[in-house]
PDB file of C-alpha atoms and ligand atoms in Angstrom:
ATOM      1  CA  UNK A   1     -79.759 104.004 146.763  1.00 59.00           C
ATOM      2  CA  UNK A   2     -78.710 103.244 143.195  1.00 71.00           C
ATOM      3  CA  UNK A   3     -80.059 101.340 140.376  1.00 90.00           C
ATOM      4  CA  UNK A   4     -78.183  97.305 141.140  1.00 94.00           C
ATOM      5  CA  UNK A   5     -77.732  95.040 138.690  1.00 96.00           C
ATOM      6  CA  UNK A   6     -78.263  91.141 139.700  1.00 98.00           C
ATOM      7  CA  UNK A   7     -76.568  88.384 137.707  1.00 98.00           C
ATOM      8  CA  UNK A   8     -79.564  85.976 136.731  1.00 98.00           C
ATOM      9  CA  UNK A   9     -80.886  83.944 133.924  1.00 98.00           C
ATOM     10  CA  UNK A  10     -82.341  84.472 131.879  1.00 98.00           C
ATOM     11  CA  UNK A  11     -80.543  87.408 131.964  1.00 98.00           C
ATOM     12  CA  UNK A  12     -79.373  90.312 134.101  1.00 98.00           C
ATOM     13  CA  UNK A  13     -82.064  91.932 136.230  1.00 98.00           C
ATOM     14  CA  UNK A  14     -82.045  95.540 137.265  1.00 97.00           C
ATOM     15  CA  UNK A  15     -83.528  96.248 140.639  1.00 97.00           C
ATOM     16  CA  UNK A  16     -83.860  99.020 143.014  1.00 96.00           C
ATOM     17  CA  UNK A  17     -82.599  97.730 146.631  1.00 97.00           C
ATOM     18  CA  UNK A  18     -85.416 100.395 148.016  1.00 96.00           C
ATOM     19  CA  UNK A  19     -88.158  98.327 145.845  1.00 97.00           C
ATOM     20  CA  UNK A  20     -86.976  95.082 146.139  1.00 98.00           C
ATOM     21  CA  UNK A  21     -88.343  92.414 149.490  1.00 98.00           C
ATOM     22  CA  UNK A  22     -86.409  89.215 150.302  1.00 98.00           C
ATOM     23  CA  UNK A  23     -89.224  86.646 151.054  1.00 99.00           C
ATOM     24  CA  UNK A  24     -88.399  83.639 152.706  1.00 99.00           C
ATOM     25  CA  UNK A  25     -91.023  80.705 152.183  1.00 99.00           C
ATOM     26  CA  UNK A  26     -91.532  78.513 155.602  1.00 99.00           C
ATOM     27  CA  UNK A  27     -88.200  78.079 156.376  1.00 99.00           C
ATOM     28  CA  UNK A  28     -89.711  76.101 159.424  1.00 98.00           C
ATOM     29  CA  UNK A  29     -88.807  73.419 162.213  1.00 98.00           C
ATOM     30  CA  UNK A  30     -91.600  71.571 161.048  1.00 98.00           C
ATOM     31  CA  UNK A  31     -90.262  71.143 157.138  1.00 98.00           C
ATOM     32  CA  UNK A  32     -86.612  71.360 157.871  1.00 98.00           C
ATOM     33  CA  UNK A  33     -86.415  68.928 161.717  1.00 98.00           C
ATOM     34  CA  UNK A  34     -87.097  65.496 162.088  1.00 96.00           C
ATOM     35  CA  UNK A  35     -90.661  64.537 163.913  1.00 93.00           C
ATOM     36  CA  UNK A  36     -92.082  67.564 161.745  1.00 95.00           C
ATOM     37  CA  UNK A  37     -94.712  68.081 158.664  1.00 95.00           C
ATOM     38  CA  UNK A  38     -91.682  67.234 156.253  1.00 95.00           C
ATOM     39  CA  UNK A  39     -91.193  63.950 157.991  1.00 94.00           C
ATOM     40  CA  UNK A  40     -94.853  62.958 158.730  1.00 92.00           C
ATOM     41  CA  UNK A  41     -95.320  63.191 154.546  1.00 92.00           C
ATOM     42  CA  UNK A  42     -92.461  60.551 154.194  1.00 92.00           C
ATOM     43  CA  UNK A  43     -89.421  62.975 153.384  1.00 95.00           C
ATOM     44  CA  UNK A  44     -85.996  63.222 154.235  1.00 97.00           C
ATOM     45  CA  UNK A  45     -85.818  66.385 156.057  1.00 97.00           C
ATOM     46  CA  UNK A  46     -81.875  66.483 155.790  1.00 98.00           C
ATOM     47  CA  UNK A  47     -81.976  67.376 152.138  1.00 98.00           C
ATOM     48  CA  UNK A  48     -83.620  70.371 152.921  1.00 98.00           C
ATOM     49  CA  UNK A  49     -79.869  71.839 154.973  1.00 98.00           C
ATOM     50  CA  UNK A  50     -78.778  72.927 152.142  1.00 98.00           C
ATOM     51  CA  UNK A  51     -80.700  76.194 151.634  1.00 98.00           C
ATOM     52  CA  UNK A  52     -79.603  77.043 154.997  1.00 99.00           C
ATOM     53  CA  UNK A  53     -76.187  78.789 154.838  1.00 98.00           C
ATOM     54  CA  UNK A  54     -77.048  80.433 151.576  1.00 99.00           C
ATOM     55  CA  UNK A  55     -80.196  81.963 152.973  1.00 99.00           C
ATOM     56  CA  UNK A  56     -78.270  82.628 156.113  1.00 98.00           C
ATOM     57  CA  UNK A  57     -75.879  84.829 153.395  1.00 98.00           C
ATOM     58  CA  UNK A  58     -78.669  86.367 151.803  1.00 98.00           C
ATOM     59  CA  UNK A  59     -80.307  87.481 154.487  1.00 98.00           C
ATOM     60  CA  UNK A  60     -77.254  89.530 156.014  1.00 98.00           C
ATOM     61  CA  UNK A  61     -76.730  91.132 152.795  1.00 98.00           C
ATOM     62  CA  UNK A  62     -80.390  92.027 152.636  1.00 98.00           C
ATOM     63  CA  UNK A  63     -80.243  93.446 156.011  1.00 97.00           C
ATOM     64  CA  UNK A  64     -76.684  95.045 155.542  1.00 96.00           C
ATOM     65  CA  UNK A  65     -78.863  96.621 152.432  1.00 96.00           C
ATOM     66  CA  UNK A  66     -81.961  97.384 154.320  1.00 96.00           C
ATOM     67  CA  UNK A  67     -84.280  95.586 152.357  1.00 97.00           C
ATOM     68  CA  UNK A  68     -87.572  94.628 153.174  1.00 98.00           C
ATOM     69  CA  UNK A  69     -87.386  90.948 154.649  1.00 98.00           C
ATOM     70  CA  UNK A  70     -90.315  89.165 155.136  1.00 98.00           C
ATOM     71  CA  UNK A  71     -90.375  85.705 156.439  1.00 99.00           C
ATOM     72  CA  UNK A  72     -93.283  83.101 155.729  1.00 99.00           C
ATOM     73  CA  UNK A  73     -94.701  80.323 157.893  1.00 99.00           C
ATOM     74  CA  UNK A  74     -97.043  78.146 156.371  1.00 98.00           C
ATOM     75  CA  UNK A  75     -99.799  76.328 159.289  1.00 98.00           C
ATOM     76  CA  UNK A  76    -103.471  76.767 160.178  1.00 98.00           C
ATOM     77  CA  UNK A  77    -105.236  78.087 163.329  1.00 98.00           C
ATOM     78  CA  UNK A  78    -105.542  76.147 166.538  1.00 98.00           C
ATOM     79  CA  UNK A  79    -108.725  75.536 165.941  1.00 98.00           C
ATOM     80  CA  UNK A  80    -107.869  74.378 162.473  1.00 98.00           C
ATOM     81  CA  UNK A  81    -110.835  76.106 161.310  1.00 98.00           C
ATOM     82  CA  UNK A  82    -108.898  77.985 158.261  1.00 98.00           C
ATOM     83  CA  UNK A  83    -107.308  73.650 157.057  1.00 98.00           C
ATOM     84  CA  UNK A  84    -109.155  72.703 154.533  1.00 97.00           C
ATOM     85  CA  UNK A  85    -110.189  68.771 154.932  1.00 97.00           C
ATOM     86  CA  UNK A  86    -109.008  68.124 151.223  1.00 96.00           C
ATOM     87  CA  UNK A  87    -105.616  68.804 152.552  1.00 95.00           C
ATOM     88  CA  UNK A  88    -105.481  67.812 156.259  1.00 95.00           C
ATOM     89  CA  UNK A  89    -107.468  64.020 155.270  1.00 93.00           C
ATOM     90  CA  UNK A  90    -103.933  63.227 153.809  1.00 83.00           C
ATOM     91  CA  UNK A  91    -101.301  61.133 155.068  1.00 77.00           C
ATOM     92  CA  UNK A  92    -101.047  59.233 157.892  1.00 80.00           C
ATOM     93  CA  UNK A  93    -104.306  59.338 160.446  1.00 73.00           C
ATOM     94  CA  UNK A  94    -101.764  59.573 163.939  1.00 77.00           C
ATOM     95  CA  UNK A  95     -99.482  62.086 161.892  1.00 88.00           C
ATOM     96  CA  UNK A  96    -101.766  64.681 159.954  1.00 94.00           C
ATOM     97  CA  UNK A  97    -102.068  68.242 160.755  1.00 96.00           C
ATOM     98  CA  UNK A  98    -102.944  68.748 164.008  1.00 96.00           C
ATOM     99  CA  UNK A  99    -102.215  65.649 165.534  1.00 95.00           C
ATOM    100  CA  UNK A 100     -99.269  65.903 168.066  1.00 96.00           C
ATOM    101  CA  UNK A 101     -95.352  65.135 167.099  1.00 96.00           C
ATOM    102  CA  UNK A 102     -92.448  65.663 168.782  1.00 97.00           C
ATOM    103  CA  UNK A 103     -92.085  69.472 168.016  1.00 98.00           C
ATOM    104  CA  UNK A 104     -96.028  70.049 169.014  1.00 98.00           C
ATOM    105  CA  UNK A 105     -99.149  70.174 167.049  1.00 97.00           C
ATOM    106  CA  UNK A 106     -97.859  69.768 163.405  1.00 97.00           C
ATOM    107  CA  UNK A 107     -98.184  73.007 161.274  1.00 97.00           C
ATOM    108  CA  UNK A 108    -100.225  73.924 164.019  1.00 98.00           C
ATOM    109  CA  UNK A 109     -99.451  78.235 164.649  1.00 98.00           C
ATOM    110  CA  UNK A 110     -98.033  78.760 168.267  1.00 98.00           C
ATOM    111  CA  UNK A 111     -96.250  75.252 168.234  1.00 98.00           C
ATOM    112  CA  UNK A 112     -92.631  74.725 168.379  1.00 98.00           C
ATOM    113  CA  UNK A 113     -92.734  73.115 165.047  1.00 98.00           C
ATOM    114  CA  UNK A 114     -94.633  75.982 163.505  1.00 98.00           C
ATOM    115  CA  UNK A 115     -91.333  78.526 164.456  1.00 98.00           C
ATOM    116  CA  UNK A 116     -88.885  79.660 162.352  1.00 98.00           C
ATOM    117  CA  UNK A 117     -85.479  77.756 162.864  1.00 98.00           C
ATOM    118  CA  UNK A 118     -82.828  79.339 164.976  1.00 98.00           C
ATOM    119  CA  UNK A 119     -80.556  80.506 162.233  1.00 98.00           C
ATOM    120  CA  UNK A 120     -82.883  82.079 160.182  1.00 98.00           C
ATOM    121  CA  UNK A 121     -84.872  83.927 163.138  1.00 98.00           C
ATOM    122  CA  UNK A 122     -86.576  87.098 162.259  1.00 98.00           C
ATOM    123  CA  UNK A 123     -85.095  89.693 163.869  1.00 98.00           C
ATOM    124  CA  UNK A 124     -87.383  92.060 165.358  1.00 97.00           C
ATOM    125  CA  UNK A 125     -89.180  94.934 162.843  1.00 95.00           C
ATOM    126  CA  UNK A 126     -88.884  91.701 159.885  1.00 98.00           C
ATOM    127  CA  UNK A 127     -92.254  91.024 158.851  1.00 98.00           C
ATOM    128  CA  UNK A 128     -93.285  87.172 159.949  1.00 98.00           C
ATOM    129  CA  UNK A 129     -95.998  86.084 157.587  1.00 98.00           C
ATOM    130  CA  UNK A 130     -98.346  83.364 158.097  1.00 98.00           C
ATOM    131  CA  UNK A 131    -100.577  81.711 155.734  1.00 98.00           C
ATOM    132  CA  UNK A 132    -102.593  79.109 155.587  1.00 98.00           C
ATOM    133  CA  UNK A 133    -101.641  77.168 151.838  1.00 98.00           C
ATOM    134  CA  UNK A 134     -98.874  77.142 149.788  1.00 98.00           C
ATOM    135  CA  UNK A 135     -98.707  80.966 148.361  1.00 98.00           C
ATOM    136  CA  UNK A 136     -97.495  83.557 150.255  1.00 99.00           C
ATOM    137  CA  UNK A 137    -100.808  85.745 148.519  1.00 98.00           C
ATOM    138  CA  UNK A 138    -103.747  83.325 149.480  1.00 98.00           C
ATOM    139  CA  UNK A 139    -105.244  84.583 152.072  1.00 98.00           C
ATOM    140  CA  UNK A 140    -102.729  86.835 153.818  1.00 98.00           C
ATOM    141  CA  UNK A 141    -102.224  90.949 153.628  1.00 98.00           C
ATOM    142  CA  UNK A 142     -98.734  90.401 151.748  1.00 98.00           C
ATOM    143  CA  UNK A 143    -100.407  92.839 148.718  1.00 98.00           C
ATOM    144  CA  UNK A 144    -100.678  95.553 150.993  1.00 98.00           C
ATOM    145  CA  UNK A 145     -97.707  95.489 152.471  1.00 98.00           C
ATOM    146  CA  UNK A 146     -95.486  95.115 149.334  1.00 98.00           C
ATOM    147  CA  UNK A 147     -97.765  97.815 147.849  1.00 98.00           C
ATOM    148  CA  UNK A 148     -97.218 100.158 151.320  1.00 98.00           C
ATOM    149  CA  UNK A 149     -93.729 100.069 150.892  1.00 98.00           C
ATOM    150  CA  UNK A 150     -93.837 100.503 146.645  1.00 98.00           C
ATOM    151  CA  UNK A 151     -91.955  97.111 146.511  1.00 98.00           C
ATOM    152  CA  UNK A 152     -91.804  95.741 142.219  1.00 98.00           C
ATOM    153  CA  UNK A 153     -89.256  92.832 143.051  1.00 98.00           C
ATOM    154  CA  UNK A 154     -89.535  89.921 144.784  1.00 98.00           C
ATOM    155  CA  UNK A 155     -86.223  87.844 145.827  1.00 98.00           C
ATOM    156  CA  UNK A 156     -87.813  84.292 146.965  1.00 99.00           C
ATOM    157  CA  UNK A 157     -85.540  81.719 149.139  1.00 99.00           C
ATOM    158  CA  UNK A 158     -87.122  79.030 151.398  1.00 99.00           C
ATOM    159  CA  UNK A 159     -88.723  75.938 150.542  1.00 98.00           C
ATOM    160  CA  UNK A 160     -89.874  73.897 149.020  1.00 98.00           C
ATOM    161  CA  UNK A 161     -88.647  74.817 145.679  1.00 98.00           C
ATOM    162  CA  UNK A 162     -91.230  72.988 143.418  1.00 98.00           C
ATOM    163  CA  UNK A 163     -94.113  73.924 145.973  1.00 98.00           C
ATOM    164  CA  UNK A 164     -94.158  76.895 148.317  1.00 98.00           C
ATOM    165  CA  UNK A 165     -91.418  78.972 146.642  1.00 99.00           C
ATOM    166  CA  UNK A 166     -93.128  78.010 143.245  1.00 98.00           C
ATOM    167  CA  UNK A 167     -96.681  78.856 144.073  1.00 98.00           C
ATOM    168  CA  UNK A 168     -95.650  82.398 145.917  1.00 99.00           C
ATOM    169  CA  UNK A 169     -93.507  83.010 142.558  1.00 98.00           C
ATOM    170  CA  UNK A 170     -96.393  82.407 140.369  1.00 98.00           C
ATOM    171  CA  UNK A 171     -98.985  84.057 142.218  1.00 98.00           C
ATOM    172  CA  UNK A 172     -96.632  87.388 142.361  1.00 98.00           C
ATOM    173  CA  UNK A 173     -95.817  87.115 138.699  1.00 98.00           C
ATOM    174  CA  UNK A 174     -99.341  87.417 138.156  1.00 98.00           C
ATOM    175  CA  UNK A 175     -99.246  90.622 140.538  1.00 98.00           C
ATOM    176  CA  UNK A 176     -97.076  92.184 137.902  1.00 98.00           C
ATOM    177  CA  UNK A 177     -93.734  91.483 140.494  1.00 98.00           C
ATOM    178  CA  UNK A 178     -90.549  90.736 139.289  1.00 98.00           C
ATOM    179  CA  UNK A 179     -90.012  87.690 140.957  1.00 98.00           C
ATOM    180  CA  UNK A 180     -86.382  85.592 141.496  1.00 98.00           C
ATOM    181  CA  UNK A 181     -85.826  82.485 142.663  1.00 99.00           C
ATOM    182  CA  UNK A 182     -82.399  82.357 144.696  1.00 99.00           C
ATOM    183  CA  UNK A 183     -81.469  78.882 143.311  1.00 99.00           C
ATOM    184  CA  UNK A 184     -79.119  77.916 146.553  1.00 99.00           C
ATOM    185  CA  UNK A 185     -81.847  79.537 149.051  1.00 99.00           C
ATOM    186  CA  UNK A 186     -84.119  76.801 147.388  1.00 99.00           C
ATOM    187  CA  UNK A 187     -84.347  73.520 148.311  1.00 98.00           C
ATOM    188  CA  UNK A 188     -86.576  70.356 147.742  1.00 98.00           C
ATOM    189  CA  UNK A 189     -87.139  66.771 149.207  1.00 98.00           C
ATOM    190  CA  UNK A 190     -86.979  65.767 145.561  1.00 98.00           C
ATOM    191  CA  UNK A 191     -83.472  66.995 144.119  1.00 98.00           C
ATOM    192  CA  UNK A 192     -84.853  66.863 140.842  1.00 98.00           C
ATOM    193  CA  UNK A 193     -87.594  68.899 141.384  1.00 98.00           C
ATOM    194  CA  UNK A 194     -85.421  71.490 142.749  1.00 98.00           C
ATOM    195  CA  UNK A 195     -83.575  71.536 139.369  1.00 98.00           C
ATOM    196  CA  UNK A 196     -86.757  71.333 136.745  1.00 98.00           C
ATOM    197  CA  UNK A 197     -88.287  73.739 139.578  1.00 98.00           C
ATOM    198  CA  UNK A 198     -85.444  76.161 138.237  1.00 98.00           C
ATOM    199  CA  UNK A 199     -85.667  75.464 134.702  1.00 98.00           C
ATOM    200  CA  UNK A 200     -89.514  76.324 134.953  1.00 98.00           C
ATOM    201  CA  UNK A 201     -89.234  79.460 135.909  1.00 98.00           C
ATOM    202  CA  UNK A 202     -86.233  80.727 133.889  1.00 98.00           C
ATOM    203  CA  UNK A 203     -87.260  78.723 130.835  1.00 98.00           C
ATOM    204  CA  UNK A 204     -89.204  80.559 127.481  1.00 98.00           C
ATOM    205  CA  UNK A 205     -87.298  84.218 128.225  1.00 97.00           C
ATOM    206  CA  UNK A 206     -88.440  83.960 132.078  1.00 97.00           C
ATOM    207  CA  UNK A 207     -91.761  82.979 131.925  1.00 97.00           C
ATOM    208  CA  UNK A 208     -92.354  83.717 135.313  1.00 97.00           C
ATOM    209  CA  UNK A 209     -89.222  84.971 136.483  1.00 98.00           C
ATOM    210  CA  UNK A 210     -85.853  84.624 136.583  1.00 98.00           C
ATOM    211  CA  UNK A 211     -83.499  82.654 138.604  1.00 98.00           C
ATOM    212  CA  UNK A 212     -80.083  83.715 140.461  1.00 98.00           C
ATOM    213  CA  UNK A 213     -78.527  83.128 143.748  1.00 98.00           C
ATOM    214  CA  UNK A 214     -77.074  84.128 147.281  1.00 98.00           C
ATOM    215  CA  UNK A 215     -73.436  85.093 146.164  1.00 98.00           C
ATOM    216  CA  UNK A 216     -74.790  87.302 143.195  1.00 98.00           C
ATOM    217  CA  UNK A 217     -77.860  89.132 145.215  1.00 98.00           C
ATOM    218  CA  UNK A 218     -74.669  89.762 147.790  1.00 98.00           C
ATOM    219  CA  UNK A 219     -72.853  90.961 144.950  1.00 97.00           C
ATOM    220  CA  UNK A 220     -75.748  93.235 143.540  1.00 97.00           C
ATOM    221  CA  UNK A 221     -75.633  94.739 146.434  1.00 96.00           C
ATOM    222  CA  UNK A 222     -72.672  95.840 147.327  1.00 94.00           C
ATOM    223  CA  UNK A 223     -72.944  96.842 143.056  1.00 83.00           C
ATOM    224  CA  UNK A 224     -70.532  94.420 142.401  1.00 55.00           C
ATOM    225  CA  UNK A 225     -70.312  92.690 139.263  1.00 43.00           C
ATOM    226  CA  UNK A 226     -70.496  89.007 139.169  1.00 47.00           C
ATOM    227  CA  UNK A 227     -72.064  85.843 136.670  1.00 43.00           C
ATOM    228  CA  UNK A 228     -74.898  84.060 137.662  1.00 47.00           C
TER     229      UNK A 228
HETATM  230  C1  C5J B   1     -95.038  72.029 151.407  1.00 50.84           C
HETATM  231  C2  C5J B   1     -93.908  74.148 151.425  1.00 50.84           C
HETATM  232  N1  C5J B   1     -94.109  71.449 150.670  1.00 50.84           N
HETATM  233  N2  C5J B   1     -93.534  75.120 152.253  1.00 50.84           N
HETATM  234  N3  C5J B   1     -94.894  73.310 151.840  1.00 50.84           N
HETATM  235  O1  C5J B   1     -96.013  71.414 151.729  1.00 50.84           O
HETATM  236  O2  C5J B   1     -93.371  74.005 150.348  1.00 50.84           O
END
């Protein structure tokens, strides 16, 4: 496949569809339904629809493209043995993770809450993730299989903008990835954050990436031209 060129900012980044993953960060009943993790911290979960159709966009045009998709879920062992008490001690006592909600355990693996939501499901061959904090590097074999399948650019969607999708871009910045945020994949609880989240990244030439979105990754691929 050829050489595509995706509409960004801080400006236009070249990619190879063959070497490039679409990673999307805990796009989970547990941060985006009532009664989940989201919730339990104090959020409203609605703002977090939003990423939803876009992600829903670019994920058929990465699978029309046959990209590497990899989906992330972000929750701790039955057993919680791998939750580290500096983050489950805060928040509520009845509603930390662990304790049981509506949708199960919260961010609890093998609970209802921990899934993916319906309209993003993995379909089967996607790699499903799962990793205990907020990068998708700490603690999980992402290296190996990004570096088994000679993957250099990471497309990042999910949520939350300012915290998962952040952390996951920074850590694989400092992996030597090229790493893009797809702005309307992104969401936040904090709309604000979402928006300086954005200006972070694409700010000082790209400091640690670069920042586009679904319409132009669907354009890239299909070697359209289009702004970002
Ligand atoms: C948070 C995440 N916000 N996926 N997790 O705790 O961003």
């Amino acid at each position: 496949m050829p050489e595509s060129l995706l509409a960004a900012e801080p400006a236009p980044l070249a990619f190879h569809p063959a070497r490039a993953a679409l990673v999307i960060i805990d796009m989970q009943r547990d941060f985006l339904e009532p009664g989940g993790f989201g919730e339990t911290l104090g959020n409203d979960v609605s703002l977090l629809q939003a990423a939803v159709g876009p992600c829903q966009a670019a994920l058929a045009a990465a699978r029309a493209a046959g990209l590497l998709v990899i989906h992330t879920r972000e929750g701790h062992r039955p057993d919680m043995a791998d939750a580290p008490p500096a983050k489950v001690e805060r928040g509520a006592p009845t509603a930390r993770i662990g304790c049981a909600g509506p949708m199960g355990r919260i961010l609890i693996r093998g609970e209802p809450g921990h899934d993916i939501i319906a309209e993003l499901y993995p379909a089967p061959g996607e790699v499903v993730l799962d990793k205990p904090g907020k990068g998708a590097f700490y603690q999980t074999d992402l290296e190996i299989i990004l570096k088994n399948r000679g993957i250099d650019t990471l497309l990042v969607a999910g949520v939350t903008t300012e915290v998962c999708v952040h952390t996951t871009i920074r850590e694989g910045n400092d992996r030597g990835y090229r790493c893009v945020a797809l702005a309307d994949c992104c969401a936040s609880y904090f709309p604000e954050f979402h928006r300086i989240g954005l200006e972070m990244i694409k700010a000082q030439g790209g400091i640690f990436g670069w920042v586009s979105g679904s319409s132009a990754l669907t354009a890239a691929l299909a070697n359209k031209a289009e702004a970002a």
